[in-house]
Each structure stands twice: as C-alpha cells, then as structure tokens.
Amino acid sequence: MTRVIADISLSLDGFVTGPDPDPDNGLGIGGEALHTWAFSDDPDDRRILREATARSGAVILGRRLFDVIDGPKGWNDDSGYGAREVGKPAFIVVTNSPPQSVRLTDLDWTFITTGLPDAVAAARKRAEAASAQRGQDLDVVLMGGGATIGSAIDAGLVDALTLHLAPVVLGAGTPLFTGAAPRTLVQRSVTSTSTATHLTYDIP
C-alpha cells in the first residue's frame, strides 16, 4: 500500500535550515550540518538513506525548495535525491505558477498549481503506477521544505514522519512546526549513529 511519508533533517532546536537561507545557500548559515548523515560512511546512515530512497515512488516538494535544488548551486550527480542510491522517481512541485525553465531536465517534474491535496493525489497516482511496474509497494515521500511538511501534516495528508535529528543547535532558521495543532504520534523506530538520531513516527 502506498503511504505518504514526510522525511526531513532538523536541528536539536527544531530548525530545518540555518539562518538566512536563500537560493544560493538553501540550507542557510550552518545548515549543512543537518545533512552530514546523508554523506556519512556509517553503515546505518547508508542503510537508512538507501532504504528511504529505494521506497520512493514519487517525491513532493514546495516551490522554494525546488528553486534551490534546481538553481546553479543545487543538485548535481553527487548531491541529488539519494545520489547514486536510487533511480529517478517522479517529482511533484507545489507552486502558484510553473517556472519558465528547468535546469535539471533529466528529472521527471510535474508542477501542481491547485494546492497541496492535489499534489499529494498526483504523487500517489505516480507512486502507485511505479509500484505496479516494479512489483513492490512504493511510497510518496514529502521532502520539504518545512512549511510544506507542516501544512501537509496539519491537513491530515501524511501517514508517517521520519526525522533525522542532527546533533547541532542552529539558534535560528526555518522551523519545522509553527502553530501546529497538538497531536500525539506513535513512535515506530529509533536508530542512533555518530551523525544523527533517525526517528520514525506513525501519524494517527
């Protein structure tokens, strides 16, 4: 069964970027430390990255994040989605208007202008088609940014939340949760490595 899984790295004080993120530095000041685990040689870090990307039938992201990763200092062969760990899933971008051009033309982009629920529905359809093609259950992965994930959780669109908690305090930046409604999650797994604590929760 296809699930919608929000998956994001954050600091101990709850930020998914450092201060002053911009298109040239999408993670903000000091924000690179959040993703140290994704480039680690630790076997558990590698396994978690490999398993997460391998289950990705479609990936959702917000427009601001798209502008960062498609920008001149964005993704490349070494730093793309699960670089060298997975094939290329469909990418669904939530936006008010599609961009005039795309740098990463080797990726499968769909731009949804009618809101997050429609983006989730489109991503689920693509993930289910990929599941049928591969003969295995694949998920929709909601990779961010923080506001997109927070909105999706508040709207009841997310089945599970995976957090990669980096041992860093940023002091400021982009928070994952702002004004979120109180809720209790169901903890499913915890894996600690030298670079992060990987936490997975079901969202009732």
Coordinates of N, CA and C in Angstrom, one line a residue:
M1 N 0.8 -1.2 0.0 CA 0.0 0.0 0.0 C 0.9 1.2 0.0
T2 N 0.5 2.2 -0.9 CA 1.3 3.4 -0.9 C 1.0 4.3 0.3
R3 N 2.0 4.8 1.0 CA 1.8 5.7 2.1 C 2.5 7.1 1.7
V4 N 2.1 8.1 2.4 CA 2.7 9.4 2.3 C 3.6 9.6 3.5
I5 N 4.9 9.7 3.3 CA 5.9 9.8 4.4 C 6.6 11.1 4.3
A6 N 6.5 12.0 5.3 CA 7.3 13.2 5.4 C 8.7 12.8 5.9
D7 N 9.8 13.3 5.3 CA 11.1 12.9 5.6 C 12.0 14.1 5.6
I8 N 12.6 14.5 6.7 CA 13.4 15.8 6.7 C 14.4 15.7 7.9
S9 N 15.5 16.4 7.7 CA 16.5 16.6 8.7 C 16.3 17.9 9.5
L10 N 16.6 17.9 10.8 CA 16.4 19.1 11.6 C 17.4 19.1 12.7
S11 N 17.5 20.3 13.3 CA 18.5 20.5 14.4 C 17.8 20.2 15.7
L12 N 18.6 20.2 16.8 CA 18.1 19.9 18.1 C 17.1 20.9 18.5
D13 N 17.2 22.2 18.0 CA 16.3 23.2 18.4 C 15.2 23.4 17.3
G14 N 15.0 22.4 16.5 CA 13.8 22.3 15.6 C 13.8 23.1 14.3
F15 N 15.0 23.4 13.8 CA 15.1 24.1 12.5 C 15.5 23.2 11.4
V16 N 15.0 23.4 10.2 CA 15.3 22.6 9.0 C 16.3 23.3 8.1
T17 N 16.5 24.6 8.4 CA 17.6 25.3 7.8 C 18.3 26.2 8.9
G18 N 19.5 26.7 8.6 CA 20.1 27.7 9.4 C 19.5 29.1 9.1
P19 N 20.0 30.1 9.8 CA 19.6 31.5 9.5 C 19.9 31.9 8.0
D20 N 19.0 32.8 7.5 CA 19.2 33.4 6.2 C 19.4 32.5 5.0
P21 N 18.5 31.6 4.9 CA 18.5 30.7 3.7 C 18.2 31.6 2.4
D22 N 18.8 31.3 1.3 CA 18.5 31.9 0.1 C 18.8 31.0 -1.1
P23 N 18.4 31.3 -2.3 CA 18.6 30.4 -3.4 C 20.1 29.9 -3.6
D24 N 21.1 30.8 -3.2 CA 22.5 30.4 -3.3 C 22.9 29.6 -2.1
N25 N 22.2 29.6 -1.0 CA 22.6 28.8 0.1 C 21.3 28.4 0.8
G26 N 20.7 27.3 0.2 CA 19.3 26.9 0.6 C 19.2 26.4 2.0
L27 N 20.3 26.0 2.6 CA 20.3 25.5 4.0 C 20.6 26.6 5.0
G28 N 20.9 27.8 4.6 CA 21.2 28.9 5.5 C 22.6 28.7 6.1
I29 N 22.9 29.6 7.0 CA 24.2 29.6 7.7 C 24.3 28.5 8.6
G30 N 25.3 27.6 8.4 CA 25.5 26.4 9.3 C 24.5 25.3 9.0
G31 N 23.6 25.4 8.0 CA 22.6 24.4 7.8 C 23.2 23.1 7.2
E32 N 24.4 23.2 6.6 CA 25.0 22.0 6.0 C 25.1 20.9 7.0
A33 N 25.3 21.2 8.3 CA 25.4 20.2 9.4 C 24.2 19.3 9.5
L34 N 23.1 19.8 9.1 CA 21.9 19.0 9.2 C 21.9 17.7 8.3
H35 N 22.7 17.8 7.3 CA 22.7 16.7 6.3 C 24.0 15.9 6.3
T36 N 24.8 16.1 7.3 CA 26.1 15.4 7.4 C 25.8 13.9 7.3
W37 N 24.7 13.4 7.9 CA 24.4 12.0 8.0 C 24.3 11.4 6.6
A38 N 23.7 12.2 5.6 CA 23.5 11.7 4.3 C 24.7 11.5 3.5
F39 N 25.9 12.0 3.9 CA 27.1 11.8 3.2 C 28.1 11.0 4.1
S40 N 27.6 10.4 5.2 CA 28.4 9.6 6.1 C 28.7 8.3 5.6
D41 N 29.8 7.7 6.1 CA 30.2 6.3 5.7 C 29.7 5.3 6.8
D42 N 29.0 5.8 7.8 CA 28.4 5.0 8.8 C 27.4 4.0 8.1
P43 N 27.6 2.7 8.4 CA 26.7 1.7 7.8 C 25.2 1.9 8.0
D44 N 24.8 2.4 9.2 CA 23.4 2.6 9.5 C 22.9 3.8 8.7
D45 N 23.7 4.9 8.6 CA 23.3 6.1 7.8 C 23.1 5.7 6.4
R46 N 24.1 4.9 5.8 CA 24.0 4.5 4.4 C 22.7 3.6 4.2
R47 N 22.5 2.7 5.2 CA 21.3 1.8 5.0 C 20.0 2.7 5.0
I48 N 19.9 3.6 6.0 CA 18.7 4.4 6.1 C 18.5 5.2 4.8
L49 N 19.5 5.8 4.3 CA 19.4 6.6 3.0 C 19.0 5.7 1.9
R50 N 19.6 4.5 1.8 CA 19.3 3.6 0.7 C 17.9 3.1 0.8
E51 N 17.4 2.7 2.0 CA 16.1 2.2 2.1 C 15.0 3.3 1.8
A52 N 15.3 4.5 2.3 CA 14.3 5.6 2.1 C 14.2 6.0 0.7
T53 N 15.3 6.0 0.0 CA 15.2 6.4 -1.4 C 14.7 5.3 -2.3
A54 N 15.0 4.1 -1.9 CA 14.5 2.9 -2.7 C 13.0 2.8 -2.7
R55 N 12.4 3.3 -1.6 CA 10.9 3.1 -1.5 C 10.2 4.3 -2.1
S56 N 10.9 5.2 -2.7 CA 10.3 6.4 -3.2 C 9.7 6.2 -4.6
G57 N 8.4 6.2 -4.7 CA 7.7 6.1 -5.9 C 7.4 7.5 -6.5
A58 N 7.3 8.5 -5.7 CA 7.2 9.9 -6.1 C 7.6 10.8 -4.9
V59 N 8.0 12.0 -5.2 CA 8.6 12.9 -4.2 C 7.9 14.2 -4.4
I60 N 7.4 14.8 -3.3 CA 6.7 16.1 -3.3 C 7.7 17.1 -2.6
L61 N 7.7 18.3 -3.2 CA 8.5 19.4 -2.6 C 7.8 20.7 -2.9
G62 N 8.0 21.7 -2.1 CA 7.5 23.1 -2.3 C 8.3 23.9 -3.3
R63 N 7.8 25.0 -3.8 CA 8.4 25.7 -4.9 C 9.7 26.4 -4.4
R64 N 9.8 26.8 -3.1 CA 11.0 27.5 -2.7 C 12.1 26.4 -2.7
L65 N 11.9 25.2 -2.2 CA 12.9 24.2 -2.2 C 13.3 23.8 -3.7
F66 N 12.3 23.7 -4.6 CA 12.6 23.5 -6.0 C 13.6 24.5 -6.5
D67 N 13.3 25.8 -6.2 CA 14.2 26.9 -6.7 C 15.6 26.7 -6.3
V68 N 15.8 26.2 -5.0 CA 17.1 26.0 -4.5 C 17.8 24.8 -5.2
I69 N 17.1 23.7 -5.3 CA 17.8 22.5 -5.9 C 17.9 22.5 -7.4
D70 N 17.1 23.3 -8.1 CA 17.2 23.5 -9.5 C 18.1 24.7 -9.9
G71 N 18.6 25.4 -8.8 CA 19.4 26.6 -9.1 C 20.8 26.1 -9.4
P72 N 21.7 27.1 -9.8 CA 23.1 26.8 -10.2 C 23.9 26.1 -9.1
K73 N 23.6 26.3 -7.9 CA 24.3 25.7 -6.8 C 23.5 24.6 -6.2
G74 N 22.5 24.1 -6.9 CA 21.7 23.0 -6.4 C 22.2 21.6 -6.6
W75 N 21.3 20.7 -6.9 CA 21.6 19.3 -7.1 C 22.6 19.1 -8.3
N76 N 23.4 18.0 -8.1 CA 24.3 17.5 -9.2 C 24.4 16.0 -9.0
D77 N 25.2 15.4 -9.7 CA 25.3 13.9 -9.7 C 25.7 13.4 -8.3
D78 N 26.4 14.2 -7.5 CA 26.8 13.8 -6.2 C 25.9 14.2 -5.1
S79 N 25.0 15.1 -5.3 CA 24.2 15.6 -4.2 C 22.7 15.6 -4.5
G80 N 22.2 14.9 -5.6 CA 20.8 14.9 -5.9 C 20.1 14.0 -4.9
Y81 N 18.8 13.7 -5.2 CA 18.0 13.0 -4.3 C 18.5 11.5 -4.2
G82 N 19.0 11.2 -3.0 CA 19.6 9.9 -2.8 C 20.7 9.6 -3.8
A83 N 21.6 10.6 -4.0 CA 22.5 10.4 -5.1 C 23.2 9.1 -5.2
R84 N 23.1 8.4 -6.3 CA 23.7 7.1 -6.6 C 23.1 6.0 -5.7
E85 N 22.0 6.3 -5.1 CA 21.3 5.2 -4.3 C 20.0 4.7 -4.9
V86 N 19.5 5.4 -5.9 CA 18.2 5.1 -6.4 C 18.0 5.5 -7.8
G87 N 17.0 5.0 -8.5 CA 16.6 5.5 -9.8 C 16.0 6.9 -9.6
K88 N 15.3 7.4 -10.6 CA 14.8 8.7 -10.6 C 13.3 8.7 -10.5
P89 N 12.8 8.9 -9.2 CA 11.3 9.0 -9.1 C 10.7 10.2 -9.7
A90 N 9.4 10.2 -9.8 CA 8.7 11.4 -10.3 C 8.8 12.5 -9.2
F91 N 9.0 13.7 -9.6 CA 9.0 14.8 -8.6 C 7.8 15.7 -8.9
I92 N 7.0 16.0 -7.8 CA 5.8 16.8 -7.8 C 6.1 18.1 -7.1
V93 N 6.0 19.2 -7.7 CA 6.3 20.5 -7.1 C 5.0 21.3 -6.8
V94 N 4.7 21.7 -5.6 CA 3.6 22.6 -5.3 C 4.0 24.0 -5.5
T95 N 3.2 24.7 -6.4 CA 3.6 26.1 -6.7 C 2.4 26.9 -7.2
N96 N 2.5 28.2 -7.1 CA 1.5 29.0 -7.7 C 1.6 29.1 -9.2
S97 N 2.8 29.0 -9.7 CA 3.0 29.0 -11.2 C 4.2 28.3 -11.6
P98 N 4.2 27.5 -12.7 CA 5.4 26.7 -13.1 C 6.5 27.7 -13.4
P99 N 7.8 27.2 -13.3 CA 8.9 28.0 -13.7 C 9.0 28.1 -15.2
Q100 N 9.7 29.1 -15.7 CA 9.8 29.3 -17.1 C 10.8 28.3 -17.7
S101 N 11.7 27.9 -16.9 CA 12.7 26.9 -17.4 C 13.1 26.0 -16.3
V102 N 13.7 24.8 -16.6 CA 14.2 23.9 -15.6 C 15.6 23.5 -15.9
R103 N 16.5 23.6 -15.0 CA 17.9 23.2 -15.2 C 18.0 21.7 -15.3
L104 N 17.4 21.0 -14.3 CA 17.6 19.5 -14.1 C 16.6 18.8 -15.0
T105 N 16.8 18.9 -16.3 CA 15.9 18.4 -17.3 C 15.9 16.8 -17.4
D106 N 16.8 16.2 -16.7 CA 16.9 14.7 -16.7 C 16.0 14.1 -15.7
L107 N 15.3 15.0 -14.9 CA 14.4 14.5 -13.9 C 12.9 14.7 -14.3
D108 N 12.0 13.9 -13.8 CA 10.6 14.0 -14.2 C 9.9 14.9 -13.3
W109 N 9.6 16.1 -13.8 CA 9.0 17.2 -13.0 C 7.5 17.4 -13.4
T110 N 6.6 17.5 -12.3 CA 5.2 17.9 -12.5 C 5.0 19.0 -11.6
F111 N 4.4 20.1 -12.1 CA 4.1 21.3 -11.3 C 2.6 21.4 -11.1
I112 N 2.2 21.4 -9.8 CA 0.8 21.4 -9.4 C 0.5 22.8 -8.9
T113 N -0.5 23.5 -9.5 CA -0.8 24.8 -9.1 C -2.1 24.9 -8.3
T114 N -2.7 23.8 -8.0 CA -4.1 23.8 -7.4 C -4.1 23.4 -5.9
G115 N -2.9 23.4 -5.3 CA -2.8 23.1 -3.9 C -2.2 21.8 -3.5
L116 N -1.9 21.7 -2.2 CA -1.2 20.5 -1.7 C -2.0 19.2 -1.8
P117 N -3.3 19.2 -1.5 CA -4.1 18.0 -1.6 C -4.0 17.4 -3.0
D118 N -4.1 18.3 -4.0 CA -4.0 17.8 -5.4 C -2.6 17.3 -5.7
A119 N -1.5 17.9 -5.1 CA -0.2 17.5 -5.3 C 0.0 16.1 -4.7
V120 N -0.6 15.9 -3.5 CA -0.5 14.5 -2.9 C -1.2 13.5 -3.8
A121 N -2.4 13.9 -4.3 CA -3.1 12.9 -5.1 C -2.4 12.6 -6.4
A122 N -1.7 13.6 -7.0 CA -0.9 13.3 -8.2 C 0.3 12.4 -7.9
A123 N 0.9 12.7 -6.8 CA 2.1 11.9 -6.4 C 1.7 10.5 -6.0
R124 N 0.6 10.3 -5.4 CA 0.1 9.0 -5.0 C -0.2 8.2 -6.3
K125 N -0.8 8.8 -7.3 CA -1.0 8.1 -8.6 C 0.2 7.7 -9.3
R126 N 1.3 8.6 -9.2 CA 2.5 8.2 -9.8 C 3.2 7.1 -9.1
A127 N 3.2 7.2 -7.7 CA 3.8 6.1 -6.9 C 3.1 4.8 -7.1
E128 N 1.8 4.8 -7.2 CA 1.1 3.5 -7.4 C 1.4 2.9 -8.8
A129 N 1.6 3.8 -9.8 CA 2.0 3.3 -11.1 C 3.4 2.7 -11.1
A130 N 4.3 3.3 -10.4 CA 5.6 2.8 -10.2 C 5.6 1.5 -9.4
S131 N 4.8 1.4 -8.4 CA 4.7 0.2 -7.6 C 4.2 -1.0 -8.5
A132 N 3.3 -0.7 -9.4 CA 2.8 -1.8 -10.3 C 3.9 -2.2 -11.3
Q133 N 4.7 -1.2 -11.7 CA 5.7 -1.5 -12.7 C 6.9 -2.3 -12.0
R134 N 7.2 -2.0 -10.8 CA 8.3 -2.7 -10.1 C 7.9 -3.9 -9.4
G135 N 6.6 -4.1 -9.2 CA 6.1 -5.2 -8.4 C 6.4 -5.1 -6.9
Q136 N 6.5 -3.9 -6.4 CA 6.7 -3.7 -4.9 C 6.0 -2.4 -4.5
D137 N 5.6 -2.4 -3.2 CA 5.0 -1.2 -2.7 C 6.0 0.0 -2.6
L138 N 5.6 1.1 -3.2 CA 6.4 2.3 -3.1 C 5.6 3.4 -2.5
D139 N 6.3 4.4 -1.9 CA 5.6 5.4 -1.2 C 5.8 6.8 -1.8
V140 N 4.9 7.7 -1.4 CA 5.1 9.1 -1.7 C 6.0 9.7 -0.6
V141 N 7.1 10.4 -0.9 CA 7.9 11.0 0.0 C 7.8 12.5 0.0
L142 N 7.4 13.1 1.1 CA 7.3 14.6 1.2 C 8.6 15.1 1.8
M143 N 9.5 15.7 0.9 CA 10.8 16.0 1.4 C 11.0 17.4 1.9
G144 N 9.9 18.2 1.7 CA 10.1 19.6 2.3 C 9.7 20.7 1.3
G145 N 9.9 21.9 1.6 CA 10.6 22.3 2.9 C 9.7 22.2 4.1
G146 N 10.1 22.8 5.2 CA 9.5 22.7 6.4 C 8.0 23.2 6.4
A147 N 7.7 24.3 5.8 CA 6.3 24.8 5.7 C 5.4 23.8 5.0
T148 N 5.9 23.2 3.9 CA 5.1 22.2 3.1 C 4.8 21.0 4.0
I149 N 5.8 20.5 4.7 CA 5.6 19.4 5.6 C 4.6 19.7 6.7
G150 N 4.8 20.8 7.3 CA 3.9 21.2 8.4 C 2.5 21.4 7.9
S151 N 2.3 22.0 6.8 CA 1.0 22.1 6.2 C 0.3 20.8 5.9
A152 N 1.1 19.9 5.3 CA 0.6 18.6 5.0 C 0.2 17.8 6.2
I153 N 1.0 17.9 7.2 CA 0.6 17.2 8.5 C -0.7 17.8 9.1
D154 N -0.8 19.1 9.1 CA -1.9 19.7 9.7 C -3.2 19.4 8.9
A155 N -3.0 19.2 7.6 CA -4.2 18.9 6.7 C -4.5 17.4 6.7
G156 N -3.8 16.6 7.5 CA -4.1 15.1 7.6 C -3.7 14.4 6.3
L157 N -2.7 14.8 5.6 CA -2.3 14.2 4.3 C -1.1 13.3 4.5
V158 N -0.5 13.2 5.7 CA 0.7 12.4 5.9 C 0.5 11.2 6.8
D159 N 1.0 10.1 6.4 CA 0.8 8.8 7.2 C 2.0 8.6 8.2
A160 N 3.2 9.1 7.9 CA 4.3 8.8 8.8 C 5.3 10.0 8.6
L161 N 6.1 10.2 9.7 CA 7.0 11.2 9.8 C 8.4 10.6 10.1
T162 N 9.4 10.9 9.3 CA 10.8 10.4 9.6 C 11.6 11.7 9.8
L163 N 12.3 11.8 10.9 CA 13.1 12.9 11.3 C 14.6 12.4 11.4
H164 N 15.5 13.2 10.9 CA 16.9 12.9 11.0 C 17.5 14.0 11.9
L165 N 17.6 13.7 13.2 CA 17.9 14.8 14.2 C 19.4 14.9 14.3
A166 N 19.9 16.0 13.8 CA 21.3 16.3 13.8 C 21.8 16.8 15.2
P167 N 23.0 16.5 15.6 CA 23.4 17.0 16.9 C 24.0 18.4 16.8
V168 N 23.2 19.3 16.4 CA 23.6 20.7 16.3 C 22.5 21.6 16.7
V169 N 22.8 22.7 17.3 CA 21.9 23.8 17.7 C 22.2 25.0 16.7
L170 N 21.2 25.4 16.0 CA 21.4 26.5 15.0 C 21.0 27.8 15.5
G171 N 20.1 27.9 16.5 CA 19.8 29.1 17.1 C 18.7 29.9 16.4
A172 N 18.6 29.7 15.1 CA 17.6 30.4 14.3 C 17.5 29.7 12.9
G173 N 16.6 30.0 12.1 CA 16.4 29.4 10.8 C 15.0 29.2 10.5
T174 N 14.7 28.2 9.7 CA 13.3 27.8 9.3 C 12.8 26.7 10.2
P175 N 11.8 27.0 11.0 CA 11.3 25.9 11.9 C 10.4 24.9 11.2
L176 N 10.4 23.7 11.7 CA 9.6 22.7 11.1 C 8.1 22.9 11.4
F177 N 7.9 23.2 12.7 CA 6.5 23.3 13.1 C 6.3 24.8 13.7
T178 N 5.3 25.4 13.1 CA 4.9 26.8 13.6 C 3.4 26.8 13.8
G179 N 2.9 26.9 15.0 CA 1.5 26.9 15.3 C 0.8 25.7 15.0
A180 N 1.5 24.5 15.0 CA 0.8 23.2 14.7 C -0.2 22.9 15.8
A181 N -1.2 22.2 15.4 CA -2.2 21.7 16.3 C -1.6 20.6 17.2
P182 N -1.9 20.5 18.5 CA -1.3 19.4 19.3 C -1.8 18.1 18.8
R183 N -0.8 17.1 18.8 CA -1.2 15.7 18.4 C -0.1 14.8 19.0
T184 N -0.5 13.6 19.2 CA 0.4 12.5 19.7 C 0.7 11.6 18.6
L185 N 2.0 11.3 18.3 CA 2.4 10.4 17.3 C 2.7 9.1 17.9
V186 N 2.8 8.1 17.1 CA 3.2 6.7 17.5 C 4.6 6.4 17.1
Q187 N 5.5 6.3 18.0 CA 6.9 6.1 17.7 C 7.1 4.6 17.2
R188 N 7.8 4.5 16.0 CA 8.0 3.2 15.4 C 9.4 2.8 15.4
S189 N 10.4 3.7 15.2 CA 11.8 3.2 15.2 C 12.7 4.4 15.6
V190 N 13.8 4.0 16.2 CA 14.9 4.9 16.6 C 16.2 4.3 16.2
T191 N 17.0 5.0 15.5 CA 18.4 4.5 15.2 C 19.4 5.6 15.4
S192 N 20.3 5.4 16.3 CA 21.3 6.4 16.6 C 22.6 6.1 15.9
T193 N 23.2 7.1 15.2 CA 24.5 7.0 14.6 C 25.4 8.1 15.2
S194 N 26.6 8.2 14.7 CA 27.5 9.2 15.1 C 27.1 10.6 14.6
T195 N 26.2 10.6 13.6 CA 25.9 11.9 12.9 C 24.5 12.3 13.1
A196 N 23.6 11.4 13.5 CA 22.2 11.8 13.7 C 21.4 10.7 14.5
T197 N 20.2 11.1 15.0 CA 19.3 10.2 15.5 C 18.1 10.1 14.5
H198 N 17.9 8.9 14.0 CA 16.8 8.8 13.0 C 15.6 8.2 13.6
L199 N 14.5 9.0 13.5 CA 13.3 8.7 14.2 C 12.1 8.6 13.2
T200 N 11.3 7.6 13.4 CA 10.1 7.4 12.6 C 8.9 7.3 13.4
Y201 N 7.9 8.0 13.0 CA 6.6 8.0 13.8 C 5.4 7.8 12.8
D202 N 4.4 7.0 13.2 CA 3.2 7.0 12.5 C 2.3 8.2 13.0
I203 N 1.5 8.7 12.1 CA 0.7 9.8 12.4 C -0.8 9.3 12.3
P204 N -1.4 9.1 13.5 CA -2.8 8.6 13.5 C -3.8 9.5 12.8

